[in-house]
């Protein structure tokens, strides 16, 4: 009998080859099944929707796991910012941080379009996009290409943007009860109080994350009313006419008090002092006295207090304005009344409920995302 | 011969398997259009999201004070169904009229300054003592017609109904006749808004 064991039949080889060729051909066709799903409108709409959700409901994410990506400086942004989100926190979807929004439109930190594709849009395809926001019906910000005339994915979200807090301190409310040639006015910012009295981040005054400002106003009242001090005892103001007294701003400095530590000075870098509404700030440490007609403003940007060595969440900060009463005739500093925290116990606290403090308000904003 | 006949089966099986696979893929490829739904669903989703956002933002207090007093725009509008009040400051009108202005302003605004053309019809549902629930028409642009393709969005709004309103008109209740029916307590009312483009 013929023994045909251990022979490989040519027929089997032919059949197996046909099977394998067909199998490989079918396998290469499988990805084609998803081409239609990926490249049509449904995908663009989904990406636009996802981007809208990330921007309005997510506070973002940086490399250390926290959501404070907006404080990272330009050089470290590419590596350390993982996801750009605008929400104040996870608990406040729809309430956006103006600081985060402004930061994400900053062209020195983010390159167009790679940074945005990498940190907002995501996905393997290099989608083109347009993101635009209109805050309070007037303030327009956008990034991206002009929308195509053809099909693109689109979503529109309505949100609110948290605005910065500031304070307007009128001179007549904090006048000294005694006379002196030089006066120190020291508004206090108790960071512990500000953070713990209002714990809802949407309404919190947070100097360590958002800009704040102190504006001392109505300074002309000081030299117009040197001989008319019954005004702040309930009398009416009587303009005195021209006076030979002028108010000089001699110095502005910051001090910090941490629990169980002595009072220390905060380095004068990063805050800006503006006189009489001028758009050019004077240098923080004044080299010579400056005449003030009406107001002095000190502005702290959102990263100022959180910077290394400046404050902790338990700090109390004192902003010390030193004023002098300059006699333009005698060219000396004369005794007189001025805005002062010491004489008359007029300590001004930057705090909730103060008539001079404007707490953060939320303003409506429209966000549109287009992806194609 | 018998040996050769057995070998031919392998070739036929290979061809048969190849044909089955190719036919299967052919059929599957021919039906992929089923995986791309039409635009209707997407625009529904967009409109729903927009409506939900608008109600949520109208019910978000604008300041610390409003937050502590539970007086978001939407809460005040529902409480002042018959009495004029002012929010935003300077605009003294009744709740439903202010709702109309604010809802349309939020829903129709676009970042390029142009306006969308969204219409709505809002109803408030509440509980009272005698019947389980009651409802009243709160505000609308115009009646919905059969041709309009509307989506429905809702939001629960907390209303302090312990405060007695003006003597002629109570706060939440739609008609003076119902004055004694609605419970004087905190109420969670349901605001339902139908939205469509028209």
PDB file of C-alpha atoms in Angstrom, chain A residues 88-272:
ATOM      1  CA  UNK A  88     -13.046  78.709  38.175  1.00  0.00           C
ATOM      2  CA  UNK A  89     -13.311  75.171  39.578  1.00  0.00           C
ATOM      3  CA  UNK A  90     -14.942  71.814  38.940  1.00  0.00           C
ATOM      4  CA  UNK A  91     -17.710  72.824  41.361  1.00  0.00           C
ATOM      5  CA  UNK A  92     -18.604  75.946  39.368  1.00  0.00           C
ATOM      6  CA  UNK A  93     -19.237  74.823  35.786  1.00  0.00           C
ATOM      7  CA  UNK A  94     -20.024  77.774  33.561  1.00  0.00           C
ATOM      8  CA  UNK A  95     -18.307  80.326  35.830  1.00  0.00           C
ATOM      9  CA  UNK A  96     -15.093  81.303  34.068  1.00  0.00           C
ATOM     10  CA  UNK A  97     -11.913  82.892  35.347  1.00  0.00           C
ATOM     11  CA  UNK A  98     -10.935  86.062  33.493  1.00  0.00           C
ATOM     12  CA  UNK A  99      -7.310  85.368  34.439  1.00  0.00           C
ATOM     13  CA  UNK A 100      -7.333  81.937  32.785  1.00  0.00           C
ATOM     14  CA  UNK A 101      -9.098  83.311  29.706  1.00  0.00           C
ATOM     15  CA  UNK A 102      -6.633  86.144  29.222  1.00  0.00           C
ATOM     16  CA  UNK A 103      -3.707  83.832  29.796  1.00  0.00           C
ATOM     17  CA  UNK A 104      -4.884  81.355  27.151  1.00  0.00           C
ATOM     18  CA  UNK A 105      -5.016  84.091  24.516  1.00  0.00           C
ATOM     19  CA  UNK A 106      -1.452  85.168  25.323  1.00  0.00           C
ATOM     20  CA  UNK A 107       0.661  84.737  22.193  1.00  0.00           C
ATOM     21  CA  UNK A 108       3.980  84.731  24.050  1.00  0.00           C
ATOM     22  CA  UNK A 109       2.981  81.623  25.979  1.00  0.00           C
ATOM     23  CA  UNK A 110       1.010  79.676  23.383  1.00  0.00           C
ATOM     24  CA  UNK A 111       1.989  79.172  19.766  1.00  0.00           C
ATOM     25  CA  UNK A 112      -0.756  78.985  17.176  1.00  0.00           C
ATOM     26  CA  UNK A 113      -2.000  76.423  16.270  1.00  0.00           C
ATOM     27  CA  UNK A 114       0.172  73.698  17.853  1.00  0.00           C
ATOM     28  CA  UNK A 115      -0.276  74.653  21.526  1.00  0.00           C
ATOM     29  CA  UNK A 116      -4.036  74.879  21.148  1.00  0.00           C
ATOM     30  CA  UNK A 117      -4.333  71.615  19.198  1.00  0.00           C
ATOM     31  CA  UNK A 118      -2.235  69.978  21.887  1.00  0.00           C
ATOM     32  CA  UNK A 119      -3.917  71.468  24.966  1.00  0.00           C
ATOM     33  CA  UNK A 120      -7.538  72.320  24.050  1.00  0.00           C
ATOM     34  CA  UNK A 121      -8.654  70.550  20.873  1.00  0.00           C
ATOM     35  CA  UNK A 122      -6.852  67.198  21.322  1.00  0.00           C
ATOM     36  CA  UNK A 123      -7.285  64.269  18.902  1.00  0.00           C
ATOM     37  CA  UNK A 124      -4.892  62.709  16.386  1.00  0.00           C
ATOM     38  CA  UNK A 125      -5.958  64.868  13.461  1.00  0.00           C
ATOM     39  CA  UNK A 126      -4.566  68.422  13.266  1.00  0.00           C
ATOM     40  CA  UNK A 127      -8.015  69.983  13.367  1.00  0.00           C
ATOM     41  CA  UNK A 128      -8.362  73.590  12.369  1.00  0.00           C
ATOM     42  CA  UNK A 129     -10.517  75.647  14.679  1.00  0.00           C
ATOM     43  CA  UNK A 130     -11.824  79.014  15.769  1.00  0.00           C
ATOM     44  CA  UNK A 131     -12.564  79.832  19.411  1.00  0.00           C
ATOM     45  CA  UNK A 132     -14.185  83.171  20.205  1.00  0.00           C
ATOM     46  CA  UNK A 133     -15.636  84.757  23.344  1.00  0.00           C
ATOM     47  CA  UNK A 134     -17.724  87.870  23.801  1.00  0.00           C
ATOM     48  CA  UNK A 135     -17.871  89.061  27.416  1.00  0.00           C
ATOM     49  CA  UNK A 136     -20.632  91.395  28.536  1.00  0.00           C
ATOM     50  CA  UNK A 137     -21.556  92.120  24.915  1.00  0.00           C
ATOM     51  CA  UNK A 138     -18.433  94.213  24.352  1.00  0.00           C
ATOM     52  CA  UNK A 139     -15.130  92.511  25.085  1.00  0.00           C
ATOM     53  CA  UNK A 140     -14.138  90.208  22.192  1.00  0.00           C
ATOM     54  CA  UNK A 141     -11.320  87.662  22.287  1.00  0.00           C
ATOM     55  CA  UNK A 142     -10.574  84.964  19.741  1.00  0.00           C
ATOM     56  CA  UNK A 143      -7.982  82.571  18.407  1.00  0.00           C
ATOM     57  CA  UNK A 144      -8.014  80.496  15.223  1.00  0.00           C
ATOM     58  CA  UNK A 145      -8.598  80.609  11.492  1.00  0.00           C
ATOM     59  CA  UNK A 146     -11.472  82.210   9.626  1.00  0.00           C
ATOM     60  CA  UNK A 147     -14.342  79.744   9.475  1.00  0.00           C
ATOM     61  CA  UNK A 148     -14.709  77.949   6.145  1.00  0.00           C
ATOM     62  CA  UNK A 149     -17.763  78.484   3.998  1.00  0.00           C
ATOM     63  CA  UNK A 150     -18.428  74.747   3.950  1.00  0.00           C
ATOM     64  CA  UNK A 151     -19.283  72.355   6.754  1.00  0.00           C
ATOM     65  CA  UNK A 152     -17.710  72.633  10.181  1.00  0.00           C
ATOM     66  CA  UNK A 153     -18.513  71.421  13.676  1.00  0.00           C
ATOM     67  CA  UNK A 154     -19.964  74.054  15.954  1.00  0.00           C
ATOM     68  CA  UNK A 155     -21.096  74.622  19.527  1.00  0.00           C
ATOM     69  CA  UNK A 156     -22.205  77.761  21.367  1.00  0.00           C
ATOM     70  CA  UNK A 157     -22.060  77.983  25.158  1.00  0.00           C
ATOM     71  CA  UNK A 158     -23.335  80.637  27.529  1.00  0.00           C
ATOM     72  CA  UNK A 159     -21.220  81.285  30.608  1.00  0.00           C
ATOM     73  CA  UNK A 160     -20.345  83.937  33.185  1.00  0.00           C
ATOM     74  CA  UNK A 161     -16.930  85.487  33.712  1.00  0.00           C
ATOM     75  CA  UNK A 162     -15.739  86.414  37.191  1.00  0.00           C
ATOM     76  CA  UNK A 163     -14.381  89.957  37.230  1.00  0.00           C
ATOM     77  CA  UNK A 164     -11.651  91.304  39.481  1.00  0.00           C
ATOM     78  CA  UNK A 165     -12.369  92.907  42.817  1.00  0.00           C
ATOM     79  CA  UNK A 166     -11.124  96.380  43.721  1.00  0.00           C
ATOM     80  CA  UNK A 167     -11.673  99.105  46.277  1.00  0.00           C
ATOM     81  CA  UNK A 168     -12.364 102.827  46.082  1.00  0.00           C
ATOM     82  CA  UNK A 169     -11.269 104.573  49.268  1.00  0.00           C
ATOM     83  CA  UNK A 170     -12.372 108.235  49.454  1.00  0.00           C
ATOM     84  CA  UNK A 171      -9.932 110.455  51.359  1.00  0.00           C
ATOM     85  CA  UNK A 172     -12.653 112.164  53.391  1.00  0.00           C
ATOM     86  CA  UNK A 173     -13.675 108.866  54.987  1.00  0.00           C
ATOM     87  CA  UNK A 174     -10.230 108.264  56.466  1.00  0.00           C
ATOM     88  CA  UNK A 175      -9.066 111.744  57.544  1.00  0.00           C
ATOM     89  CA  UNK A 176      -6.755 112.150  60.533  1.00  0.00           C
ATOM     90  CA  UNK A 177      -8.035 113.686  63.744  1.00  0.00           C
ATOM     91  CA  UNK A 178      -4.616 115.137  64.508  1.00  0.00           C
ATOM     92  CA  UNK A 179      -2.072 117.214  62.600  1.00  0.00           C
ATOM     93  CA  UNK A 180       1.323 116.209  61.315  1.00  0.00           C
ATOM     94  CA  UNK A 181       3.529 117.034  58.290  1.00  0.00           C
ATOM     95  CA  UNK A 182       3.617 113.379  57.208  1.00  0.00           C
ATOM     96  CA  UNK A 183       0.831 110.815  57.286  1.00  0.00           C
ATOM     97  CA  UNK A 184       0.735 107.089  56.740  1.00  0.00           C
ATOM     98  CA  UNK A 185      -2.341 105.358  55.397  1.00  0.00           C
ATOM     99  CA  UNK A 186      -2.182 101.555  55.621  1.00  0.00           C
ATOM    100  CA  UNK A 187      -5.015  99.520  54.084  1.00  0.00           C
ATOM    101  CA  UNK A 188      -4.942  95.948  55.339  1.00  0.00           C
ATOM    102  CA  UNK A 189      -5.571  92.880  53.239  1.00  0.00           C
ATOM    103  CA  UNK A 190      -6.114  89.837  55.438  1.00  0.00           C
ATOM    104  CA  UNK A 191      -5.653  86.959  53.031  1.00  0.00           C
ATOM    105  CA  UNK A 192      -6.797  84.349  55.574  1.00  0.00           C
ATOM    106  CA  UNK A 193     -10.081  86.190  56.098  1.00  0.00           C
ATOM    107  CA  UNK A 194     -10.646  86.737  52.404  1.00  0.00           C
ATOM    108  CA  UNK A 195     -10.133  83.054  51.622  1.00  0.00           C
ATOM    109  CA  UNK A 196     -12.134  81.610  54.499  1.00  0.00           C
ATOM    110  CA  UNK A 197     -15.070  83.997  54.897  1.00  0.00           C
ATOM    111  CA  UNK A 198     -16.298  83.172  51.392  1.00  0.00           C
ATOM    112  CA  UNK A 199     -15.438  79.648  50.332  1.00  0.00           C
ATOM    113  CA  UNK A 200     -17.359  79.562  47.057  1.00  0.00           C
ATOM    114  CA  UNK A 201     -14.625  80.240  44.511  1.00  0.00           C
ATOM    115  CA  UNK A 202     -17.064  81.955  42.156  1.00  0.00           C
ATOM    116  CA  UNK A 203     -17.557  84.809  44.636  1.00  0.00           C
ATOM    117  CA  UNK A 204     -14.321  84.718  46.618  1.00  0.00           C
ATOM    118  CA  UNK A 205     -11.928  87.656  46.698  1.00  0.00           C
ATOM    119  CA  UNK A 206      -8.700  85.754  46.070  1.00  0.00           C
ATOM    120  CA  UNK A 207      -5.660  88.059  45.885  1.00  0.00           C
ATOM    121  CA  UNK A 208      -3.404  85.044  45.364  1.00  0.00           C
ATOM    122  CA  UNK A 209      -5.085  84.108  42.078  1.00  0.00           C
ATOM    123  CA  UNK A 210      -6.829  87.194  40.802  1.00  0.00           C
ATOM    124  CA  UNK A 211      -5.925  90.830  40.329  1.00  0.00           C
ATOM    125  CA  UNK A 212      -6.882  93.296  43.041  1.00  0.00           C
ATOM    126  CA  UNK A 213      -6.524  97.063  43.316  1.00  0.00           C
ATOM    127  CA  UNK A 214      -6.750  99.782  45.929  1.00  0.00           C
ATOM    128  CA  UNK A 215      -7.668 103.250  44.694  1.00  0.00           C
ATOM    129  CA  UNK A 216      -7.368 106.156  47.130  1.00  0.00           C
ATOM    130  CA  UNK A 217      -9.610 108.858  45.680  1.00  0.00           C
ATOM    131  CA  UNK A 218     -10.801 112.426  46.359  1.00  0.00           C
ATOM    132  CA  UNK A 219      -7.360 113.565  47.523  1.00  0.00           C
ATOM    133  CA  UNK A 220      -8.022 117.178  46.505  1.00  0.00           C
ATOM    134  CA  UNK A 221     -10.519 117.200  49.349  1.00  0.00           C
ATOM    135  CA  UNK A 222      -7.544 117.066  51.735  1.00  0.00           C
ATOM    136  CA  UNK A 223      -6.008 120.427  50.834  1.00  0.00           C
ATOM    137  CA  UNK A 224      -9.333 122.100  50.110  1.00  0.00           C
ATOM    138  CA  UNK A 225     -10.603 121.393  53.631  1.00  0.00           C
ATOM    139  CA  UNK A 226      -7.659 121.924  55.981  1.00  0.00           C
ATOM    140  CA  UNK A 227      -9.571 124.544  57.973  1.00  0.00           C
ATOM    141  CA  UNK A 228     -12.941 122.865  57.619  1.00  0.00           C
ATOM    142  CA  UNK A 229     -12.717 119.738  59.658  1.00  0.00           C
ATOM    143  CA  UNK A 230     -16.286 119.844  60.904  1.00  0.00           C
ATOM    144  CA  UNK A 231     -17.131 118.222  57.549  1.00  0.00           C
ATOM    145  CA  UNK A 232     -16.342 114.747  58.724  1.00  0.00           C
ATOM    146  CA  UNK A 233     -18.192 115.403  61.966  1.00  0.00           C
ATOM    147  CA  UNK A 234     -21.377 115.760  59.952  1.00  0.00           C
ATOM    148  CA  UNK A 235     -21.003 119.297  58.571  1.00  0.00           C
ATOM    149  CA  UNK A 236     -21.144 120.227  54.901  1.00  0.00           C
ATOM    150  CA  UNK A 237     -18.113 120.728  52.715  1.00  0.00           C
ATOM    151  CA  UNK A 238     -17.146 124.344  52.101  1.00  0.00           C
ATOM    152  CA  UNK A 239     -14.661 124.656  49.245  1.00  0.00           C
ATOM    153  CA  UNK A 240     -11.815 126.837  50.421  1.00  0.00           C
ATOM    154  CA  UNK A 241     -10.572 127.842  47.006  1.00  0.00           C
ATOM    155  CA  UNK A 242      -6.917 127.868  46.183  1.00  0.00           C
ATOM    156  CA  UNK A 243      -4.572 126.559  48.786  1.00  0.00           C
ATOM    157  CA  UNK A 244      -0.825 126.667  49.020  1.00  0.00           C
ATOM    158  CA  UNK A 245      -0.802 123.080  50.262  1.00  0.00           C
ATOM    159  CA  UNK A 246      -0.266 120.141  47.929  1.00  0.00           C
ATOM    160  CA  UNK A 247      -0.383 116.447  48.762  1.00  0.00           C
ATOM    161  CA  UNK A 248       2.831 114.605  48.005  1.00  0.00           C
ATOM    162  CA  UNK A 249       3.055 110.858  47.736  1.00  0.00           C
ATOM    163  CA  UNK A 250       6.356 110.111  49.446  1.00  0.00           C
ATOM    164  CA  UNK A 251       6.419 106.330  49.444  1.00  0.00           C
ATOM    165  CA  UNK A 252       4.411 103.195  48.817  1.00  0.00           C
ATOM    166  CA  UNK A 253       5.592  99.977  50.381  1.00  0.00           C
ATOM    167  CA  UNK A 254       4.185  96.633  51.368  1.00  0.00           C
ATOM    168  CA  UNK A 255       4.650  94.705  54.573  1.00  0.00           C
ATOM    169  CA  UNK A 256       3.554  91.221  55.493  1.00  0.00           C
ATOM    170  CA  UNK A 257       2.649  89.646  58.806  1.00  0.00           C
ATOM    171  CA  UNK A 258       2.650  85.862  59.003  1.00  0.00           C
ATOM    172  CA  UNK A 259       1.584  84.012  62.175  1.00  0.00           C
ATOM    173  CA  UNK A 260       4.442  83.887  64.714  1.00  0.00           C
ATOM    174  CA  UNK A 261       6.779  85.867  62.479  1.00  0.00           C
ATOM    175  CA  UNK A 262       7.898  89.491  62.716  1.00  0.00           C
ATOM    176  CA  UNK A 263       6.628  92.087  60.250  1.00  0.00           C
ATOM    177  CA  UNK A 264       8.683  91.924  57.048  1.00  0.00           C
ATOM    178  CA  UNK A 265       8.801  94.045  53.918  1.00  0.00           C
ATOM    179  CA  UNK A 266       7.552  92.553  50.641  1.00  0.00           C
ATOM    180  CA  UNK A 267       9.972  93.228  47.744  1.00  0.00           C
ATOM    181  CA  UNK A 268       8.612  96.058  45.573  1.00  0.00           C
ATOM    182  CA  UNK A 269       8.418  94.164  42.295  1.00  0.00           C
ATOM    183  CA  UNK A 270       5.329  93.192  40.361  1.00  0.00           C
ATOM    184  CA  UNK A 271       2.816  95.741  41.642  1.00  0.00           C
ATOM    185  CA  UNK A 272       2.118  98.993  39.865  1.00  0.00           C
TER     186      UNK A 272
END
